[in-house]
Amino acid sequence: MTTSAGRNTRQRSAVAALLTEVDGFHSAQDLHAMLRDRGTRIGLTTVYRTLQALAEADEIDVMRPPGGEHLYRRCSDGHHHHLVCRGCGRTVEVVGPTVETWADKVAAEHGFADVSHTLEIFGTCGECMRKA
Amino acid sequence: MTTSAGRNTRQRSAVAALLTEVDGFHSAQDLHAMLRDRGTRIGLTTVYRTLQALAEADEIDVMRPPGGEHLYRRCSDGHHHHLVCRGCGRTVEVVGPTVETWADKVAAEHGFADVSHTLEIFGTCGECMRKA
DNA sequence: TGCGTTTTTGACAATCATTCTCATTTTCGG
DNA sequence: CCGAAAATGAGAATGATTGTCAAAAACGCA
């Protein structure tokens, strides 16, 4: 059931390729601009659609920072979370088996199935603390 | 240091009072409509501003469901998280000492201070599973 | 209690990311 | 190579949130 595959187009490959190269989180508009800069002819709409599809297929990560655009990122396999610096935006990937099992357990206790969750940790990193 | 208090106005009380009465999460627009219905003269802008202030003061809870408006809710004291049904939107408040300590520990390990976090658990509740 | 200062309010415009539309182009199985 | 089905993209539409700024309300103080 490759529900999320669709057809193999130049644009789709371009987005996927770009995501493999760049590090960190980027907004859809950001990615679109980068693609344009490197000469790829692609519409903003398509970037959005592609990102949505990739996110749905769990191939990329979506983060919704308070008060902003959605940010996308190719992430390492498996489920994980992010530790984000409020000052400089630097992000660290963290895995939390503890949280996973806890969330599942709690949900099950309340009769919930098909469980997923989102977790973001915000803080100020050492460097930004020194500056402030 | 009552930074978040500001002046005591009719509108501000109205929003606070409404939040005490209603259950569950509501969008700003929702709350605005309810206030209008019960005869309170208040502008949408003010509702937004008041909710923002209350959220900043940790007196209410903000949830940002995927693909939607911000939802606000008067929540019980202390830090907690939400288990939300994808089908009917019903929410259950859950506390997670496990998660709290884990998040703090992880953040500390990476040299982050002043740590906060957001966690939402999504699932399908028993009732909605039967229907589907 | 009355007055001036400062905050707050609110109608409306502005913003801005995201989604929709739909005609054109591209893909891919046969 | 052909035609049906899917994808693209430019621009319009959407819709929540934020900005603007003059008018109104609240509070401190005499």
Tab-separated table of C-alpha atoms (C1' of nucleotides) in Angstrom, chain A residues 64-70, chain B residues 52 64 70, chain C residues 17, chain D residues 17-18:
chain	number	residue	atom	x	y	z
A	64	ARG	CA	5.048	24.295	14.432
A	65	PRO	CA	6.885	26.844	16.502
A	66	PRO	CA	4.672	29.169	18.515
A	67	GLY	CA	3.615	32.030	16.339
A	68	GLY	CA	5.015	31.012	13.035
A	69	GLU	CA	5.161	29.061	9.874
A	70	HIS	CA	5.498	25.362	9.668
B	52	GLN	CA	-2.770	36.296	24.771
B	64	ARG	CA	-2.434	24.405	18.451
B	70	HIS	CA	-5.432	28.276	18.362
C	17	DA	C1'	1.070	31.609	5.336
D	17	DT	C1'	-4.106	36.838	13.552
D	18	DT	C1'	-1.886	41.439	14.141
